[in-house]
Amino acid sequence: MTSLIGVASSPFPSQTSHLLPYRSNSISSLIQLKRDLGRRLLLLRVNCSSRQVEDAETESEPKVVVPNSTSGDTSISAYSWCAALGGIGFLETSYLTYLKLSNSEAFCPVGVGGSCGDILNSSYSTVFGIPLPLIGMVAYGVVAVLGIQLGQESMPLGIGEANGRLVLLGTTTSMAAASAYFLYILSTKFTGEFCPYCLASVLLSFGLFISSVKGLGFQEVQKDVGIQLLTVLLVVSTLSNSYNVSQPTNTGSAMAELEYFTTEITSESTPFAISLAKHLHSIGAKMYGAFWCSHCQEQKQMFGREAAKLLDYVECFPDGFKKGIYMANACQEAKLEGFPTWVINGEVLSGEKKLSELAELSGFDMKELTEDK
């Protein structure tokens, strides 16, 4: 019995001992598998989140860089336009300056040839005796140099880029204001006449102003609106004062257009008048007048036919008088207030004078009369 029980019971312990390790190994492997899966999922989540952050950073970087590069390209382009337009204007005004100083006829490619010459030789072509093309040549030259320097971001004389931009804006603002004023003069004083050089200068000036505003930026320009308005008022008032001085004083509505003519002097010259005329000529005295001025003719009649030819007489309207054409440059520089006007020993004397007054004012010595005899 005992053997049977021992034999019968022996398989159970052996089966149990074999099954337990198998079950324990399976459970542990499952647990390990779960842990591995959890770790892998955690790693995947971390990797995905880090890649999203990197992608977001890379996407945000171009948005910050692109506007800066765009603004830089805009500034360089604007200043390049200033340099180019300023160079063209410099060449144009250099040609006009040569014509003005050499008294040469202007080539008018469009329209009537006389229109260009009439406008360029009018009293509006000078500002306080300075040829207007010469002023324009200097202004265009300054703008061209500033445009080149600002485009290269290297300003001369250490003035700085910001100050260079303000100088450029102030210069182009002055040029645009002057061009607008001249455009008004062309439309009111020179009706029916055409000047391509004048219109080209107007277009160049406005183009330079727009380019300088674009280069500086509208926000910066708005900060200096007050200075710009003051600049415009200063330019307009300067031009107005200059042209008011140079306009003739004895002009009326009936004198819309007059062709130049000469008036014959019929009186005979006395020995005193001839000697006085020689004396006035010797000291450089000048008489300024106009062919249509009756007082000028009366002054010449006082001297007589022979003596009048000895005087240094300056005709202020040698090409006649018509709308838009005013005094000669020599008369503008003398700052006349009426006709006739004498300039004796640097003293300006307006109005008709008696011969005795002219003798006293010029220091005429009666000994000269006896020597002439």
C-alpha angles and dihedrals in degrees: 000000000000091000093047092052091047091048093045094047098044097081096058097060090046093050092047093051091052096047099048096061091048093052093045092051091050093051093047091049091051091050091049091049091052091050092051092049091049092051092049092050090049091050091049091052092049092048093049093048093048092049090051090052091049092048091049091051093048091049093049095050098069090050090061097042101044099065092051093052090046093053091049092052090049093053094049092047092050094050091046087057089050091052093048097045091042090054092051091048091048091055093047095049091044089059092047091047090054090051092049097048095042095042089232126158116259120237107236109199094186130038129355114348093222093060094069093047094045093053096042091049096044125105089260090068092075133056112207089336095311114118109250094221089057091054090048092049091056093046094049090047092053092049093049093051093046091049092053094046095047091048089055092041091231114115120194125236091023095274093142131236095268093053090045090056091050092049089050092049092048092049095048091045090055091048093049092049092049091047091052090051092049090048088057090049091051093051095047107030101032103040113169094018126105129207115181092187091057094048092046090053090051092052092047093050094051091045090053092049092052092047093050091049090050092049095049095042129243093258092056091044091054090058091059099043092116093055091047093052090049089051092051092050092048093051094047094046092049093051092045093052092047094052094043089058094048097051119102117257099211101058126124139176090263091060096069093135133358130175116225114264137169128231120217117237108224103179123096119241120242122220088250092054092049093049091047091049090052090049093050089050092050094054093046097250114166134201117208119200149142129244091234094049111109093197089055090055091048090051090054091047088057090060094042132221099298098040094045089062089058095055122099094239120179117202109212095197106040093155096047128257126283138143111300096012114098141157126344118256093254090057092047091052090051090059095224122200097190146336130311102028125177124205108197122171090341094308118122113219119185125205138023115318133199117242091245090055092050090049092052095044093048096045094244112184117213088220088075088061093055092046090054090053 
